């Protein structure tokens, strides 16, 4: 759900023990420049500015829980906004719903990420889950989305079979079905559907796999994933068409240094 792998900035960490419970509080100030690819090789450039966040982690025995929040200001370099927004406002004279969409298109807005996680792990069994909300006020490339995942595994000897399930649900409210599909405004509807249609779907991933520990710091892992892409655009970097569903098989070596 987070379209960047890290941030640039500073963080402050405080940790302590409260009885048998370990507490860690992390506060951060951050910024980040990143790109999101559109259909084909073209991309939209974003700047995250004035970012701030807080993460709290609790650990007690085999259990751990965490909650996090990140918020910042987004600036987007999308020349198509300068073209599309005036067209929508002009069309709003005949179809007011286009004006509502034009009001939501901006080259600056806010974004936030909220997460809650829970994990249990002992020498044999482990299970973890996380719920994440993404809110994105700039309506280009990325939708408001709620998502969660559950991961469980069982360890015996050198073997660890595991299963994973995740689901994402679109929360954006762009009424694509309400725009005219015939008449002089139909071409504009087609442009809107092409831009925002891929963002409106829900996605999921089902995964099963097994890990075998070859050495203390070396393991081999084989897994199968059934992926329903939903609102994900991140696999379109190479400009090739992407199907709605993907069957992904993988075999990997994992090293620990």
Short mmCIF file of N, CA and C in Angstrom, two decimals, residues 41-224:
data_model
loop_
_atom_site.label_atom_id
_atom_site.label_comp_id
_atom_site.label_asym_id
_atom_site.label_seq_id
_atom_site.Cartn_x
_atom_site.Cartn_y
_atom_site.Cartn_z
N UNK A 41 5.49 3.04 -20.29
CA UNK A 41 6.70 3.46 -19.60
C UNK A 41 6.59 4.83 -18.94
N UNK A 42 5.50 5.57 -19.17
CA UNK A 42 5.39 6.90 -18.59
C UNK A 42 5.15 6.80 -17.08
N UNK A 43 5.56 7.84 -16.38
CA UNK A 43 5.46 7.82 -14.93
C UNK A 43 5.03 9.20 -14.42
N UNK A 44 4.50 9.19 -13.20
CA UNK A 44 4.13 10.41 -12.49
C UNK A 44 5.06 10.56 -11.30
N UNK A 45 5.65 11.74 -11.14
CA UNK A 45 6.60 11.99 -10.07
C UNK A 45 5.90 12.68 -8.90
N UNK A 46 6.19 12.17 -7.69
CA UNK A 46 5.61 12.71 -6.47
C UNK A 46 6.71 13.18 -5.54
N UNK A 47 6.37 14.14 -4.69
CA UNK A 47 7.24 14.58 -3.62
C UNK A 47 6.45 14.57 -2.32
N UNK A 48 6.95 13.81 -1.34
CA UNK A 48 6.38 13.83 0.00
C UNK A 48 7.16 14.83 0.83
N UNK A 49 6.46 15.82 1.37
CA UNK A 49 7.09 16.88 2.14
C UNK A 49 6.37 17.05 3.48
N UNK A 50 7.11 17.60 4.45
CA UNK A 50 6.56 17.87 5.78
C UNK A 50 5.95 16.62 6.40
N UNK A 51 6.60 15.49 6.17
CA UNK A 51 6.09 14.25 6.72
C UNK A 51 6.45 14.08 8.19
N UNK A 52 5.54 13.51 8.93
CA UNK A 52 5.80 13.19 10.33
C UNK A 52 5.06 11.91 10.67
N UNK A 53 5.59 11.17 11.64
CA UNK A 53 4.98 9.90 11.97
C UNK A 53 5.31 9.45 13.38
N UNK A 54 4.56 8.46 13.82
CA UNK A 54 4.73 7.89 15.15
C UNK A 54 4.44 6.40 15.07
N UNK A 55 5.28 5.59 15.71
CA UNK A 55 5.06 4.15 15.77
C UNK A 55 5.31 3.67 17.20
N UNK A 56 4.38 2.87 17.70
CA UNK A 56 4.46 2.33 19.06
C UNK A 56 4.45 0.81 18.98
N UNK A 57 5.39 0.16 19.64
CA UNK A 57 5.49 -1.30 19.64
C UNK A 57 5.51 -1.81 21.07
N UNK A 58 4.72 -2.85 21.33
CA UNK A 58 4.67 -3.51 22.63
C UNK A 58 5.01 -4.98 22.45
N UNK A 59 5.87 -5.52 23.33
CA UNK A 59 6.22 -6.93 23.29
C UNK A 59 6.13 -7.52 24.69
N UNK A 60 5.48 -8.67 24.78
CA UNK A 60 5.37 -9.36 26.06
C UNK A 60 5.29 -10.86 25.81
N UNK A 61 6.27 -11.58 26.28
CA UNK A 61 6.31 -13.01 26.04
C UNK A 61 6.39 -13.31 24.55
N UNK A 62 5.49 -14.15 24.06
CA UNK A 62 5.48 -14.52 22.65
C UNK A 62 4.65 -13.56 21.78
N UNK A 63 4.10 -12.53 22.40
CA UNK A 63 3.21 -11.63 21.69
C UNK A 63 3.86 -10.27 21.44
N UNK A 64 3.51 -9.67 20.32
CA UNK A 64 3.92 -8.29 20.06
C UNK A 64 2.79 -7.59 19.30
N UNK A 65 2.65 -6.30 19.56
CA UNK A 65 1.62 -5.50 18.89
C UNK A 65 2.23 -4.15 18.52
N UNK A 66 1.72 -3.57 17.45
CA UNK A 66 2.27 -2.29 16.99
C UNK A 66 1.15 -1.45 16.36
N UNK A 67 1.36 -0.14 16.39
CA UNK A 67 0.47 0.80 15.73
C UNK A 67 1.33 1.92 15.16
N UNK A 68 1.01 2.36 13.94
CA UNK A 68 1.82 3.39 13.30
C UNK A 68 0.96 4.39 12.55
N UNK A 69 1.52 5.59 12.38
CA UNK A 69 0.82 6.64 11.64
C UNK A 69 1.86 7.51 10.95
N UNK A 70 1.64 7.79 9.66
CA UNK A 70 2.50 8.67 8.88
C UNK A 70 1.62 9.61 8.09
N UNK A 71 1.95 10.90 8.12
CA UNK A 71 1.17 11.90 7.39
C UNK A 71 2.12 12.90 6.76
N UNK A 72 1.76 13.39 5.59
CA UNK A 72 2.61 14.37 4.92
C UNK A 72 1.86 15.09 3.82
N UNK A 73 2.56 16.05 3.23
CA UNK A 73 2.02 16.83 2.12
C UNK A 73 2.59 16.29 0.81
N UNK A 74 1.71 16.09 -0.18
CA UNK A 74 2.10 15.55 -1.48
C UNK A 74 2.12 16.64 -2.52
N UNK A 75 3.15 16.64 -3.34
CA UNK A 75 3.20 17.46 -4.54
C UNK A 75 3.41 16.54 -5.72
N UNK A 76 2.63 16.73 -6.79
CA UNK A 76 2.67 15.82 -7.93
C UNK A 76 3.02 16.60 -9.19
N UNK A 77 3.90 16.01 -9.98
CA UNK A 77 4.26 16.57 -11.27
C UNK A 77 3.49 15.79 -12.34
N UNK A 78 2.29 16.26 -12.66
CA UNK A 78 1.42 15.56 -13.61
C UNK A 78 0.84 16.58 -14.57
N UNK A 79 1.50 16.83 -15.71
CA UNK A 79 1.01 17.83 -16.67
C UNK A 79 -0.40 17.54 -17.17
N UNK A 80 -0.81 16.26 -17.11
CA UNK A 80 -2.15 15.95 -17.59
C UNK A 80 -3.23 16.60 -16.72
N UNK A 81 -2.88 16.92 -15.46
CA UNK A 81 -3.84 17.62 -14.61
C UNK A 81 -4.18 18.99 -15.18
N UNK A 82 -3.17 19.69 -15.70
CA UNK A 82 -3.39 21.02 -16.25
C UNK A 82 -4.28 20.98 -17.49
N UNK A 83 -4.32 19.83 -18.16
CA UNK A 83 -5.15 19.69 -19.35
C UNK A 83 -6.55 19.19 -18.97
N UNK A 84 -6.59 18.18 -18.09
CA UNK A 84 -7.86 17.52 -17.79
C UNK A 84 -8.79 18.39 -16.96
N UNK A 85 -8.25 19.05 -15.94
CA UNK A 85 -9.12 19.82 -15.04
C UNK A 85 -9.92 20.90 -15.77
N UNK A 86 -9.32 21.72 -16.65
CA UNK A 86 -10.14 22.71 -17.38
C UNK A 86 -11.20 22.07 -18.27
N UNK A 87 -10.86 20.92 -18.89
CA UNK A 87 -11.85 20.23 -19.72
C UNK A 87 -13.05 19.77 -18.89
N UNK A 88 -12.76 19.25 -17.70
CA UNK A 88 -13.84 18.79 -16.84
C UNK A 88 -14.72 19.96 -16.39
N UNK A 89 -14.08 21.09 -16.08
CA UNK A 89 -14.88 22.25 -15.63
C UNK A 89 -15.74 22.80 -16.77
N UNK A 90 -15.22 22.75 -17.97
CA UNK A 90 -16.02 23.18 -19.12
C UNK A 90 -17.21 22.25 -19.33
N UNK A 91 -16.95 20.94 -19.23
CA UNK A 91 -18.02 19.97 -19.41
C UNK A 91 -19.04 20.04 -18.29
N UNK A 92 -18.63 20.56 -17.12
CA UNK A 92 -19.55 20.65 -15.99
C UNK A 92 -20.72 21.59 -16.26
N UNK A 93 -20.58 22.46 -17.24
CA UNK A 93 -21.70 23.32 -17.61
C UNK A 93 -22.88 22.49 -18.12
N UNK A 94 -22.59 21.32 -18.69
CA UNK A 94 -23.62 20.45 -19.22
C UNK A 94 -23.84 19.21 -18.36
N UNK A 95 -22.80 18.84 -17.59
CA UNK A 95 -22.88 17.65 -16.76
C UNK A 95 -22.14 17.95 -15.45
N UNK A 96 -22.84 18.39 -14.40
CA UNK A 96 -22.20 18.90 -13.17
C UNK A 96 -21.24 17.91 -12.50
N UNK A 97 -21.47 16.59 -12.70
CA UNK A 97 -20.61 15.62 -12.03
C UNK A 97 -19.15 15.76 -12.46
N UNK A 98 -18.92 16.22 -13.68
CA UNK A 98 -17.54 16.44 -14.12
C UNK A 98 -16.88 17.55 -13.29
N UNK A 99 -17.65 18.53 -12.87
CA UNK A 99 -17.10 19.60 -12.05
C UNK A 99 -16.68 19.12 -10.68
N UNK A 100 -17.43 18.16 -10.12
CA UNK A 100 -17.06 17.60 -8.82
C UNK A 100 -15.72 16.87 -8.91
N UNK A 101 -15.51 16.14 -10.02
CA UNK A 101 -14.23 15.46 -10.20
C UNK A 101 -13.10 16.47 -10.40
N UNK A 102 -13.35 17.53 -11.16
CA UNK A 102 -12.33 18.55 -11.39
C UNK A 102 -11.87 19.18 -10.08
N UNK A 103 -12.81 19.36 -9.14
CA UNK A 103 -12.47 19.96 -7.85
C UNK A 103 -11.53 19.07 -7.03
N UNK A 104 -11.56 17.76 -7.31
CA UNK A 104 -10.71 16.83 -6.58
C UNK A 104 -9.33 16.68 -7.20
N UNK A 105 -9.16 17.14 -8.43
CA UNK A 105 -7.87 17.03 -9.10
C UNK A 105 -7.01 18.23 -8.72
N UNK A 106 -5.88 17.96 -8.14
CA UNK A 106 -4.99 19.03 -7.71
C UNK A 106 -3.57 18.51 -7.76
N UNK A 107 -2.60 19.42 -7.86
CA UNK A 107 -1.21 19.00 -7.87
C UNK A 107 -0.60 19.05 -6.48
N UNK A 108 -1.43 19.23 -5.47
CA UNK A 108 -0.95 19.22 -4.09
C UNK A 108 -2.06 18.74 -3.17
N UNK A 109 -1.72 17.93 -2.18
CA UNK A 109 -2.71 17.41 -1.26
C UNK A 109 -2.04 16.72 -0.10
N UNK A 110 -2.82 16.04 0.71
CA UNK A 110 -2.32 15.33 1.88
C UNK A 110 -2.40 13.83 1.66
N UNK A 111 -1.51 13.10 2.33
CA UNK A 111 -1.58 11.65 2.35
C UNK A 111 -1.32 11.16 3.76
N UNK A 112 -1.87 10.01 4.09
CA UNK A 112 -1.63 9.43 5.42
C UNK A 112 -1.70 7.92 5.33
N UNK A 113 -0.96 7.26 6.22
CA UNK A 113 -0.94 5.81 6.33
C UNK A 113 -1.10 5.45 7.80
N UNK A 114 -2.07 4.59 8.11
CA UNK A 114 -2.34 4.16 9.47
C UNK A 114 -2.30 2.64 9.51
N UNK A 115 -1.63 2.08 10.51
CA UNK A 115 -1.50 0.62 10.56
C UNK A 115 -1.62 0.11 12.00
N UNK A 116 -2.15 -1.12 12.11
CA UNK A 116 -2.24 -1.83 13.38
C UNK A 116 -1.81 -3.27 13.11
N UNK A 117 -0.88 -3.79 13.93
CA UNK A 117 -0.38 -5.13 13.72
C UNK A 117 -0.34 -5.95 15.00
N UNK A 118 -0.44 -7.27 14.85
CA UNK A 118 -0.39 -8.19 15.99
C UNK A 118 0.36 -9.44 15.56
N UNK A 119 1.22 -9.97 16.44
CA UNK A 119 2.03 -11.14 16.08
C UNK A 119 2.20 -12.04 17.29
N UNK A 120 2.16 -13.36 17.02
CA UNK A 120 2.47 -14.37 18.04
C UNK A 120 3.49 -15.33 17.44
N UNK A 121 4.51 -15.67 18.22
CA UNK A 121 5.53 -16.59 17.73
C UNK A 121 6.16 -17.34 18.88
N UNK A 122 6.24 -18.68 18.74
CA UNK A 122 7.00 -19.49 19.69
C UNK A 122 7.96 -20.37 18.89
N UNK A 123 8.47 -21.40 19.48
CA UNK A 123 9.44 -22.23 18.78
C UNK A 123 8.84 -23.06 17.65
N UNK A 124 7.53 -23.20 17.64
CA UNK A 124 6.86 -24.02 16.65
C UNK A 124 5.94 -23.22 15.72
N UNK A 125 5.06 -22.45 16.30
CA UNK A 125 3.98 -21.83 15.57
C UNK A 125 4.14 -20.31 15.56
N UNK A 126 3.80 -19.71 14.42
CA UNK A 126 3.82 -18.25 14.35
C UNK A 126 2.63 -17.78 13.50
N UNK A 127 2.07 -16.65 13.90
CA UNK A 127 0.97 -16.05 13.15
C UNK A 127 1.07 -14.54 13.32
N UNK A 128 0.82 -13.83 12.25
CA UNK A 128 0.87 -12.36 12.31
C UNK A 128 -0.18 -11.79 11.37
N UNK A 129 -0.60 -10.59 11.68
CA UNK A 129 -1.58 -9.91 10.85
C UNK A 129 -1.42 -8.41 10.98
N UNK A 130 -1.87 -7.69 9.96
CA UNK A 130 -1.79 -6.24 9.99
C UNK A 130 -2.94 -5.65 9.18
N UNK A 131 -3.46 -4.55 9.67
CA UNK A 131 -4.50 -3.79 8.98
C UNK A 131 -3.96 -2.41 8.67
N UNK A 132 -4.14 -1.95 7.42
CA UNK A 132 -3.55 -0.69 6.98
C UNK A 132 -4.60 0.14 6.25
N UNK A 133 -4.60 1.44 6.52
CA UNK A 133 -5.41 2.39 5.78
C UNK A 133 -4.50 3.37 5.04
N UNK A 134 -4.80 3.59 3.76
CA UNK A 134 -4.09 4.61 2.98
C UNK A 134 -5.10 5.66 2.54
N UNK A 135 -4.80 6.92 2.81
CA UNK A 135 -5.65 8.01 2.36
C UNK A 135 -4.81 8.94 1.50
N UNK A 136 -5.32 9.26 0.32
CA UNK A 136 -4.54 9.90 -0.74
C UNK A 136 -5.39 10.99 -1.38
N UNK A 137 -5.12 12.25 -1.05
CA UNK A 137 -5.99 13.35 -1.49
C UNK A 137 -5.75 13.79 -2.92
N UNK A 138 -4.64 13.37 -3.53
CA UNK A 138 -4.36 13.72 -4.92
C UNK A 138 -4.83 12.55 -5.78
N UNK A 139 -5.87 12.74 -6.56
CA UNK A 139 -6.49 11.63 -7.30
C UNK A 139 -5.76 11.33 -8.60
N UNK A 140 -4.52 10.92 -8.52
CA UNK A 140 -3.77 10.45 -9.68
C UNK A 140 -3.01 9.20 -9.27
N UNK A 141 -3.17 8.12 -10.02
CA UNK A 141 -2.41 6.88 -9.84
C UNK A 141 -2.84 6.02 -8.67
N UNK A 142 -3.21 6.61 -7.53
CA UNK A 142 -3.37 5.86 -6.30
C UNK A 142 -4.72 6.19 -5.67
N UNK A 143 -5.39 5.17 -5.16
CA UNK A 143 -6.71 5.36 -4.56
C UNK A 143 -6.62 5.27 -3.04
N UNK A 144 -7.66 5.77 -2.36
CA UNK A 144 -7.83 5.48 -0.95
C UNK A 144 -8.11 3.99 -0.82
N UNK A 145 -7.41 3.34 0.10
CA UNK A 145 -7.50 1.88 0.18
C UNK A 145 -7.40 1.42 1.63
N UNK A 146 -8.20 0.42 1.99
CA UNK A 146 -8.06 -0.33 3.23
C UNK A 146 -7.56 -1.72 2.88
N UNK A 147 -6.65 -2.27 3.69
CA UNK A 147 -6.11 -3.59 3.38
C UNK A 147 -5.70 -4.30 4.66
N UNK A 148 -5.59 -5.61 4.56
CA UNK A 148 -5.10 -6.41 5.68
C UNK A 148 -4.41 -7.65 5.15
N UNK A 149 -3.59 -8.27 6.01
CA UNK A 149 -2.98 -9.56 5.66
C UNK A 149 -2.93 -10.43 6.91
N UNK A 150 -2.88 -11.75 6.68
CA UNK A 150 -2.69 -12.74 7.74
C UNK A 150 -1.64 -13.73 7.24
N UNK A 151 -0.63 -14.01 8.05
CA UNK A 151 0.44 -14.94 7.72
C UNK A 151 0.60 -15.93 8.86
N UNK A 152 0.63 -17.22 8.54
CA UNK A 152 0.79 -18.26 9.56
C UNK A 152 1.77 -19.31 9.07
N UNK A 153 2.57 -19.83 9.99
CA UNK A 153 3.53 -20.87 9.66
C UNK A 153 3.74 -21.82 10.82
N UNK A 154 4.21 -23.03 10.52
CA UNK A 154 4.47 -24.02 11.56
C UNK A 154 5.85 -24.62 11.31
N UNK A 155 6.70 -24.58 12.33
CA UNK A 155 8.09 -25.00 12.20
C UNK A 155 8.30 -26.36 12.86
N UNK A 156 8.85 -27.32 12.08
CA UNK A 156 9.25 -28.60 12.66
C UNK A 156 10.52 -29.06 11.98
N UNK A 157 11.51 -29.36 12.79
CA UNK A 157 12.81 -29.71 12.23
C UNK A 157 13.35 -28.56 11.39
N UNK A 158 13.75 -28.88 10.17
CA UNK A 158 14.26 -27.85 9.27
C UNK A 158 13.18 -27.32 8.32
N UNK A 159 11.95 -27.77 8.49
CA UNK A 159 10.87 -27.41 7.57
C UNK A 159 9.93 -26.40 8.20
N UNK A 160 9.44 -25.46 7.38
CA UNK A 160 8.43 -24.50 7.83
C UNK A 160 7.44 -24.26 6.69
N UNK A 161 6.32 -24.98 6.69
CA UNK A 161 5.26 -24.64 5.74
C UNK A 161 4.50 -23.40 6.22
N UNK A 162 3.99 -22.61 5.30
CA UNK A 162 3.31 -21.38 5.70
C UNK A 162 2.24 -21.03 4.67
N UNK A 163 1.34 -20.16 5.08
CA UNK A 163 0.27 -19.68 4.21
C UNK A 163 0.06 -18.19 4.48
N UNK A 164 -0.39 -17.49 3.45
CA UNK A 164 -0.53 -16.04 3.52
C UNK A 164 -1.78 -15.63 2.76
N UNK A 165 -2.51 -14.68 3.31
CA UNK A 165 -3.67 -14.13 2.61
C UNK A 165 -3.72 -12.63 2.85
N UNK A 166 -3.95 -11.87 1.79
CA UNK A 166 -4.10 -10.42 1.92
C UNK A 166 -5.25 -9.96 1.03
N UNK A 167 -5.84 -8.85 1.42
CA UNK A 167 -6.94 -8.29 0.63
C UNK A 167 -6.92 -6.78 0.73
N UNK A 168 -7.16 -6.11 -0.38
CA UNK A 168 -7.25 -4.65 -0.40
C UNK A 168 -8.60 -4.24 -0.97
N UNK A 169 -9.17 -3.17 -0.42
CA UNK A 169 -10.48 -2.71 -0.85
C UNK A 169 -10.41 -1.21 -1.16
N UNK A 170 -10.85 -0.86 -2.36
CA UNK A 170 -10.85 0.53 -2.77
C UNK A 170 -11.86 1.35 -1.97
N UNK A 171 -11.44 2.53 -1.53
CA UNK A 171 -12.32 3.41 -0.77
C UNK A 171 -12.52 4.76 -1.45
N UNK A 172 -12.01 4.93 -2.65
CA UNK A 172 -12.23 6.17 -3.38
C UNK A 172 -13.67 6.22 -3.89
N UNK A 173 -14.20 7.43 -4.04
CA UNK A 173 -15.61 7.57 -4.38
C UNK A 173 -15.80 8.28 -5.72
N UNK A 174 -14.95 7.97 -6.70
CA UNK A 174 -15.13 8.54 -8.04
C UNK A 174 -16.25 7.77 -8.74
N UNK A 175 -17.38 8.41 -9.05
CA UNK A 175 -18.55 7.69 -9.60
C UNK A 175 -18.42 7.45 -11.10
N UNK A 176 -17.58 6.52 -11.49
CA UNK A 176 -17.33 6.30 -12.91
C UNK A 176 -18.58 5.89 -13.67
N UNK A 177 -19.49 5.20 -13.01
CA UNK A 177 -20.69 4.71 -13.70
C UNK A 177 -21.68 5.83 -13.99
N UNK A 178 -21.47 7.02 -13.42
CA UNK A 178 -22.45 8.08 -13.57
C UNK A 178 -22.16 9.02 -14.74
N UNK A 179 -21.01 8.87 -15.40
CA UNK A 179 -20.67 9.78 -16.48
C UNK A 179 -21.28 9.30 -17.80
N UNK A 180 -21.59 10.24 -18.71
CA UNK A 180 -22.27 9.86 -19.97
C UNK A 180 -21.40 9.01 -20.87
N UNK A 181 -22.00 7.98 -21.44
CA UNK A 181 -21.28 7.07 -22.34
C UNK A 181 -21.69 7.26 -23.79
N UNK A 182 -22.55 8.23 -24.05
CA UNK A 182 -22.93 8.55 -25.42
C UNK A 182 -23.05 10.07 -25.55
N UNK A 183 -23.06 10.55 -26.78
CA UNK A 183 -23.17 11.97 -27.00
C UNK A 183 -21.81 12.64 -27.05
N UNK A 184 -21.77 13.97 -27.10
CA UNK A 184 -20.50 14.69 -27.27
C UNK A 184 -19.54 14.58 -26.09
N UNK A 185 -20.04 14.20 -24.91
CA UNK A 185 -19.17 14.09 -23.74
C UNK A 185 -18.61 12.68 -23.56
N UNK A 186 -19.01 11.75 -24.41
CA UNK A 186 -18.53 10.37 -24.27
C UNK A 186 -17.01 10.25 -24.37
N UNK A 187 -16.33 10.99 -25.28
CA UNK A 187 -14.86 10.89 -25.31
C UNK A 187 -14.20 11.32 -24.00
N UNK A 188 -14.78 12.33 -23.33
CA UNK A 188 -14.22 12.75 -22.05
C UNK A 188 -14.43 11.67 -20.99
N UNK A 189 -15.59 11.03 -21.02
CA UNK A 189 -15.83 9.91 -20.11
C UNK A 189 -14.82 8.80 -20.34
N UNK A 190 -14.49 8.54 -21.59
CA UNK A 190 -13.51 7.50 -21.91
C UNK A 190 -12.14 7.83 -21.31
N UNK A 191 -11.75 9.10 -21.39
CA UNK A 191 -10.47 9.53 -20.80
C UNK A 191 -10.49 9.34 -19.29
N UNK A 192 -11.59 9.74 -18.65
CA UNK A 192 -11.71 9.60 -17.19
C UNK A 192 -11.65 8.13 -16.79
N UNK A 193 -12.35 7.27 -17.53
CA UNK A 193 -12.32 5.84 -17.21
C UNK A 193 -10.94 5.25 -17.40
N UNK A 194 -10.22 5.70 -18.42
CA UNK A 194 -8.88 5.18 -18.66
C UNK A 194 -7.92 5.59 -17.54
N UNK A 195 -8.09 6.82 -17.04
CA UNK A 195 -7.20 7.30 -15.98
C UNK A 195 -7.52 6.68 -14.63
N UNK A 196 -8.81 6.62 -14.30
CA UNK A 196 -9.20 6.27 -12.93
C UNK A 196 -9.81 4.89 -12.79
N UNK A 197 -10.21 4.28 -13.91
CA UNK A 197 -10.80 2.96 -13.83
C UNK A 197 -9.92 1.92 -13.15
N UNK A 198 -8.60 1.86 -13.49
CA UNK A 198 -7.75 0.85 -12.85
C UNK A 198 -7.62 1.02 -11.34
N UNK A 199 -7.99 2.19 -10.80
CA UNK A 199 -7.83 2.43 -9.37
C UNK A 199 -9.01 1.92 -8.55
N UNK A 200 -10.10 1.57 -9.23
CA UNK A 200 -11.34 1.32 -8.52
C UNK A 200 -11.53 -0.11 -8.06
N UNK A 201 -10.65 -1.02 -8.44
CA UNK A 201 -10.86 -2.43 -8.14
C UNK A 201 -10.33 -2.83 -6.77
N UNK A 202 -10.82 -3.98 -6.30
CA UNK A 202 -10.31 -4.60 -5.07
C UNK A 202 -9.35 -5.72 -5.46
N UNK A 203 -8.35 -5.96 -4.64
CA UNK A 203 -7.35 -6.98 -4.94
C UNK A 203 -7.14 -7.95 -3.80
N UNK A 204 -6.50 -9.06 -4.09
CA UNK A 204 -6.19 -10.05 -3.05
C UNK A 204 -5.01 -10.90 -3.49
N UNK A 205 -4.35 -11.50 -2.52
CA UNK A 205 -3.26 -12.45 -2.77
C UNK A 205 -3.43 -13.64 -1.84
N UNK A 206 -3.40 -14.83 -2.44
CA UNK A 206 -3.39 -16.09 -1.67
C UNK A 206 -2.06 -16.76 -1.93
N UNK A 207 -1.43 -17.25 -0.88
CA UNK A 207 -0.07 -17.80 -1.02
C UNK A 207 0.10 -19.01 -0.11
N UNK A 208 0.75 -20.03 -0.63
CA UNK A 208 1.22 -21.15 0.19
C UNK A 208 2.69 -21.38 -0.16
N UNK A 209 3.45 -21.80 0.82
CA UNK A 209 4.87 -22.01 0.57
C UNK A 209 5.49 -22.90 1.62
N UNK A 210 6.73 -23.25 1.38
CA UNK A 210 7.48 -24.05 2.34
C UNK A 210 8.94 -23.59 2.33
N UNK A 211 9.52 -23.58 3.50
CA UNK A 211 10.91 -23.16 3.68
C UNK A 211 11.70 -24.33 4.29
N UNK A 212 12.91 -24.51 3.77
CA UNK A 212 13.80 -25.55 4.31
C UNK A 212 15.13 -24.91 4.66
N UNK A 213 15.56 -25.10 5.91
CA UNK A 213 16.80 -24.52 6.39
C UNK A 213 17.98 -25.41 6.00
N UNK A 214 18.75 -24.97 5.01
CA UNK A 214 19.92 -25.72 4.58
C UNK A 214 21.04 -25.61 5.60
N UNK A 215 21.30 -24.39 6.07
CA UNK A 215 22.30 -24.10 7.08
C UNK A 215 21.70 -23.14 8.09
N UNK A 216 22.47 -22.76 9.09
CA UNK A 216 21.97 -21.84 10.11
C UNK A 216 21.60 -20.49 9.50
N UNK A 217 22.35 -20.06 8.47
CA UNK A 217 22.09 -18.76 7.86
C UNK A 217 21.68 -18.86 6.38
N UNK A 218 21.23 -20.06 5.96
CA UNK A 218 20.87 -20.26 4.56
C UNK A 218 19.64 -21.14 4.47
N UNK A 219 18.63 -20.66 3.72
CA UNK A 219 17.39 -21.42 3.57
C UNK A 219 16.94 -21.34 2.13
N UNK A 220 16.18 -22.35 1.71
CA UNK A 220 15.57 -22.35 0.39
C UNK A 220 14.05 -22.28 0.58
N UNK A 221 13.39 -21.50 -0.27
CA UNK A 221 11.96 -21.27 -0.10
C UNK A 221 11.26 -21.42 -1.45
N UNK A 222 10.19 -22.19 -1.47
CA UNK A 222 9.37 -22.35 -2.67
C UNK A 222 7.95 -21.93 -2.32
N UNK A 223 7.31 -21.18 -3.22
CA UNK A 223 5.95 -20.75 -2.92
C UNK A 223 5.14 -20.52 -4.19
N UNK A 224 3.82 -20.55 -4.00
CA UNK A 224 2.86 -20.28 -5.08
C UNK A 224 1.94 -19.17 -4.61
#
